[in-house]
Tab-separated table of C-alpha atoms in Angstrom:
chain	number	residue	atom	x	y	z
Q	1	MET	CA	-31.574	-7.539	76.876
Q	2	GLU	CA	-29.182	-8.279	74.025
Q	3	HIS	CA	-26.459	-5.743	73.321
Q	4	PHE	CA	-24.141	-5.242	70.354
Q	5	LEU	CA	-20.662	-3.817	70.743
Q	6	ASN	CA	-21.176	-1.509	67.765
Q	7	ARG	CA	-22.669	-1.552	64.274
Q	8	VAL	CA	-19.837	-3.677	62.854
Q	9	ASP	CA	-20.401	-6.327	65.537
Q	10	ALA	CA	-24.129	-6.229	64.757
Q	11	GLY	CA	-23.394	-6.685	61.057
Q	12	ARG	CA	-21.184	-9.684	61.629
Q	13	ARG	CA	-23.813	-11.365	63.760
Q	14	LEU	CA	-26.505	-10.592	61.204
Q	15	ALA	CA	-24.312	-12.045	58.465
Q	16	ALA	CA	-24.153	-15.340	60.346
Q	17	ALA	CA	-27.953	-15.396	60.640
Q	18	LEU	CA	-28.330	-14.716	56.921
Q	19	GLU	CA	-26.238	-17.735	55.924
Q	20	SER	CA	-29.326	-19.962	56.034
Q	21	VAL	CA	-31.505	-17.606	53.959
Q	22	ASP	CA	-32.019	-17.993	50.207
Q	23	LEU	CA	-30.238	-14.909	48.879
Q	24	GLU	CA	-29.739	-15.696	45.214
Q	25	ARG	CA	-28.099	-12.797	43.339
Q	26	ALA	CA	-28.225	-10.621	46.436
Q	27	VAL	CA	-27.476	-6.913	46.634
Q	28	VAL	CA	-26.919	-5.590	50.164
Q	29	LEU	CA	-28.422	-2.142	50.640
Q	30	GLY	CA	-27.629	-0.089	53.728
Q	31	LEU	CA	-30.036	2.632	54.796
Q	32	PRO	CA	-27.966	5.776	55.346
Q	33	ARG	CA	-26.442	6.523	57.533
Q	34	GLY	CA	-26.447	4.031	60.407
Q	35	GLY	CA	-27.427	1.021	58.322
Q	36	VAL	CA	-24.340	1.154	56.115
Q	37	PRO	CA	-21.720	0.063	58.699
Q	38	VAL	CA	-24.045	-2.814	59.607
Q	39	ALA	CA	-24.472	-3.723	55.928
Q	40	ALA	CA	-20.748	-3.655	55.052
Q	41	PRO	CA	-19.705	-6.868	56.889
Q	42	ILE	CA	-22.860	-8.579	55.590
Q	43	ALA	CA	-21.954	-7.800	51.981
Q	44	GLN	CA	-18.401	-8.993	52.603
Q	45	ALA	CA	-19.577	-12.277	54.156
Q	46	LEU	CA	-22.075	-12.912	51.345
Q	47	GLY	CA	-19.692	-11.856	48.573
Q	48	ALA	CA	-22.439	-9.494	47.410
Q	49	PRO	CA	-22.340	-5.894	46.138
Q	50	LEU	CA	-22.822	-3.180	48.762
Q	51	ASP	CA	-24.838	-0.085	47.969
Q	52	VAL	CA	-27.021	2.474	49.684
Q	53	LEU	CA	-30.766	2.767	49.312
Q	54	VAL	CA	-31.543	6.456	49.647
Q	55	VAL	CA	-35.225	7.230	50.074
Q	56	ARG	CA	-37.106	10.421	50.838
Q	57	LYS	CA	-40.507	10.562	52.429
Q	58	LEU	CA	-43.154	12.773	50.808
Q	59	GLY	CA	-44.789	14.425	53.790
Q	60	VAL	CA	-48.279	15.874	53.851
Q	61	PRO	CA	-48.245	19.716	53.666
Q	62	GLY	CA	-48.291	21.049	57.225
Q	63	GLN	CA	-47.819	17.521	58.587
Q	64	PRO	CA	-44.424	16.438	57.227
Q	65	GLU	CA	-44.252	13.464	59.591
Q	66	VAL	CA	-47.245	11.881	57.803
Q	67	ALA	CA	-46.042	10.077	54.671
Q	68	MET	CA	-48.230	10.367	51.592
Q	69	GLY	CA	-45.548	8.592	49.561
Q	70	ALA	CA	-41.842	8.279	48.957
Q	71	ILE	CA	-39.272	8.573	46.207
Q	72	GLY	CA	-36.027	6.811	45.390
Q	73	GLU	CA	-33.419	6.587	42.653
Q	74	GLN	CA	-34.099	5.842	39.000
Q	75	GLY	CA	-37.448	7.600	39.209
Q	76	ALA	CA	-38.852	5.217	41.832
Q	77	ARG	CA	-42.028	6.693	43.302
Q	78	VAL	CA	-44.717	5.250	45.522
Q	79	LEU	CA	-47.836	7.107	46.626
Q	80	ASN	CA	-50.454	6.499	49.288
Q	81	ASP	CA	-53.596	7.653	47.501
Q	82	ASP	CA	-55.769	7.232	50.610
Q	83	ILE	CA	-53.668	9.734	52.566
Q	84	ILE	CA	-53.432	12.131	49.615
Q	85	ASP	CA	-57.230	12.096	49.279
Q	86	SER	CA	-57.992	12.356	52.994
Q	87	ALA	CA	-55.535	15.259	53.428
Q	88	TYR	CA	-56.929	17.038	50.333
Q	89	VAL	CA	-53.462	17.347	48.783
Q	90	SER	CA	-53.682	18.984	45.368
Q	91	PRO	CA	-51.635	17.788	42.375
Q	92	GLY	CA	-49.685	21.071	42.516
Q	93	GLU	CA	-48.832	20.608	46.185
Q	94	LEU	CA	-47.712	17.055	45.523
Q	95	ARG	CA	-45.482	18.172	42.636
Q	96	ALA	CA	-43.905	20.931	44.727
Q	97	ILE	CA	-43.102	18.614	47.623
Q	98	GLU	CA	-41.751	15.961	45.304
Q	99	ARG	CA	-39.498	18.524	43.568
Q	100	GLY	CA	-38.000	19.564	46.894
Q	101	GLU	CA	-37.457	16.012	48.105
Q	102	ARG	CA	-36.066	14.933	44.728
Q	103	ALA	CA	-33.456	17.704	44.949
Q	104	GLU	CA	-32.441	16.585	48.446
Q	105	LEU	CA	-32.357	12.966	47.307
Q	106	GLU	CA	-29.929	13.801	44.503
Q	107	VAL	CA	-27.676	15.737	46.892
Q	108	ARG	CA	-27.463	12.776	49.248
Q	109	ILE	CA	-26.861	10.287	46.451
Q	110	ALA	CA	-24.006	12.385	45.064
Q	111	ARG	CA	-22.529	12.725	48.546
Q	112	PHE	CA	-22.585	9.002	49.261
Q	113	ARG	CA	-21.838	7.536	45.842
Q	114	GLY	CA	-19.683	10.200	44.199
Q	115	GLY	CA	-21.539	10.231	40.895
Q	116	LEU	CA	-21.409	6.486	40.279
Q	117	PRO	CA	-24.603	4.681	39.208
Q	118	PRO	CA	-26.514	2.468	41.644
Q	119	VAL	CA	-26.201	-1.294	41.573
Q	120	SER	CA	-29.042	-2.685	39.471
Q	121	LEU	CA	-31.779	-4.475	41.414
Q	122	ASP	CA	-33.524	-5.977	38.373
Q	123	GLY	CA	-34.509	-9.553	39.194
Q	124	ARG	CA	-32.242	-9.641	42.245
Q	125	THR	CA	-32.743	-10.113	45.986
Q	126	ALA	CA	-32.512	-6.791	47.812
Q	127	VAL	CA	-31.216	-7.252	51.355
Q	128	ILE	CA	-32.155	-3.986	53.053
Q	129	VAL	CA	-30.174	-3.376	56.227
Q	130	ASP	CA	-30.630	-0.872	59.038
Q	131	ASP	CA	-29.098	-0.632	62.507
Q	132	GLY	CA	-32.519	-1.135	64.068
Q	133	ILE	CA	-36.244	-0.698	63.532
Q	134	ALA	CA	-38.337	1.513	65.803
Q	135	THR	CA	-41.483	2.399	63.833
Q	136	GLY	CA	-40.747	0.542	60.589
Q	137	ALA	CA	-41.699	3.541	58.425
Q	138	THR	CA	-38.338	3.907	56.690
Q	139	ALA	CA	-37.992	0.169	56.132
Q	140	ARG	CA	-41.477	0.006	54.614
Q	141	VAL	CA	-40.722	2.829	52.195
Q	142	ALA	CA	-37.348	1.277	51.329
Q	143	ALA	CA	-39.023	-2.043	50.498
Q	144	GLN	CA	-41.504	-0.298	48.212
Q	145	VAL	CA	-38.741	1.579	46.424
Q	146	ALA	CA	-36.627	-1.575	46.005
Q	147	LYS	CA	-39.568	-3.362	44.376
Q	148	ALA	CA	-40.239	-0.307	42.201
Q	149	ARG	CA	-36.610	-0.551	41.028
Q	150	GLY	CA	-37.130	-4.156	39.943
Q	151	ALA	CA	-36.087	-6.276	42.930
Q	152	ALA	CA	-37.525	-9.785	42.735
Q	153	ARG	CA	-37.395	-10.280	46.518
Q	154	VAL	CA	-36.946	-7.972	49.477
Q	155	VAL	CA	-35.333	-9.217	52.686
Q	156	LEU	CA	-35.236	-6.814	55.626
Q	157	ALA	CA	-32.329	-7.427	58.010
Q	158	MET	CA	-31.735	-5.643	61.296
Q	159	PRO	CA	-30.057	-6.437	64.629
Q	160	VAL	CA	-32.967	-5.248	66.776
Q	161	GLY	CA	-36.547	-4.159	66.247
Q	162	ALA	CA	-39.714	-3.192	68.049
Q	163	PRO	CA	-42.127	-6.163	68.034
Q	164	ASP	CA	-45.098	-4.081	66.858
Q	165	ALA	CA	-43.141	-2.621	63.957
Q	166	LEU	CA	-41.848	-6.041	62.949
Q	167	GLY	CA	-45.373	-7.435	62.983
Q	168	SER	CA	-46.573	-4.649	60.725
Q	169	LEU	CA	-43.666	-5.150	58.321
Q	170	ALA	CA	-44.279	-8.906	58.200
Q	171	ALA	CA	-47.775	-8.183	56.855
Q	172	ASP	CA	-46.480	-5.814	54.161
Q	173	PRO	CA	-46.858	-7.375	50.686
Q	174	GLU	CA	-43.599	-5.751	49.522
Q	175	VAL	CA	-41.574	-7.536	52.234
Q	176	ASP	CA	-40.723	-11.163	51.492
Q	177	GLU	CA	-38.691	-12.014	54.592
Q	178	ILE	CA	-37.474	-10.407	57.824
Q	179	ILE	CA	-34.320	-11.360	59.708
Q	180	CYS	CA	-34.086	-9.744	63.150
Q	181	LEU	CA	-31.762	-10.902	65.906
Q	182	SER	CA	-33.625	-9.368	68.826
Q	183	ALA	CA	-37.211	-8.142	69.306
Q	184	PRO	CA	-37.427	-7.355	73.027
Q	185	ARG	CA	-40.696	-6.663	74.782
Q	186	GLY	CA	-40.657	-3.180	76.204
Q	187	PHE	CA	-38.534	-1.920	73.304
Q	188	MET	CA	-37.780	1.792	73.767
Q	189	ALA	CA	-34.981	2.870	71.427
Q	190	VAL	CA	-32.503	1.311	69.002
Q	191	GLY	CA	-29.505	2.940	70.658
Q	192	MET	CA	-30.214	1.233	73.987
Q	193	HIS	CA	-29.125	-2.059	72.404
Q	194	TYR	CA	-25.634	-0.876	71.464
Q	195	LEU	CA	-22.666	-0.233	73.714
Q	196	ASP	CA	-21.306	2.156	71.072
Q	197	PHE	CA	-24.018	3.964	69.101
Q	198	ARG	CA	-22.108	7.029	67.971
Q	199	GLN	CA	-23.460	8.822	64.898
Q	200	THR	CA	-22.262	7.605	61.504
Q	201	THR	CA	-20.984	10.426	59.278
Q	202	ASP	CA	-21.505	10.989	55.570
Q	203	ASP	CA	-17.769	10.532	55.027
Q	204	GLU	CA	-17.836	7.130	56.755
Q	205	VAL	CA	-20.684	6.002	54.493
Q	206	ALA	CA	-18.819	7.127	51.378
Q	207	GLU	CA	-15.609	5.414	52.538
Q	208	LEU	CA	-17.382	2.109	53.214
Q	209	LEU	CA	-18.997	2.161	49.769
Q	210	ALA	CA	-15.697	3.016	48.069
Q	211	ALA	CA	-13.904	0.222	49.947
Q	212	ALA	CA	-16.570	-2.285	48.924
Q	213	ARG	CA	-16.295	-1.253	45.262
Q	214	SER	CA	-12.510	-1.591	45.383
Q	215	ALA	CA	-12.729	-5.042	46.947
Q	216	GLY	CA	-15.296	-6.164	44.370
C-alpha cells in the first residue's frame, strides 16, 4: 500500500504526474481544507494560480446527507431534479436550505480568501485537488460548480482514491480527466495512506493562499 509522508509530499508527487497532462491556462483549485496543502506545490510547479473551490451541498430536508444539489461562488448552482422530485421537496424548502448554505458558503469564502475575488475560470482548465477521494461526492459537486463558473476543462487530481468512486467520477460528463496516484483494492480511508494526516486549519489554508498570491 502506497503511503505519503504528508499532504505536501503528496502534492509534489502529484505535480510530477501532472507534467504530462495538457493543462493550458490552468487554475489549481484546492478543496478546503485538506486539499489546499496538496494543491499548493502543484500550483507552484505548474506556475499556475492557486485558489480554493468552496462548495456547499444542498441536502434533502430531514436527510442532509442526500444531495439534491450544490452551490458555489459567483452564483454557481446545480440541482438534481430527480432527487428533488422523488423527495417531494417544495420550492420554499429548497429556497430556505439554499439561503442557509449560501450564508455558510460566504462565511467560509471570507475566512479563506479575506475578501479578495476568486480567480476567473472562464475558458480555463480547472485542476481540482483533494487529499483523497472516498465517495467522490464532493469532487463531483466541485466539477459541476467549476463548469458552471465557466471552466473549459475539469481535471480531478488526488493522491489516492477508492476504485469505485474513481470509476463513477470517470463516467461523469463534467469530468474531463482524472489523475490519481494510487487506487488500492480494499480501500478503507484516505488517512490510512498518509504517515502524517493531521487536520488542516482554516488559518493554514488562508496562509497558503496568501503566499501563493504574493509569489504570483
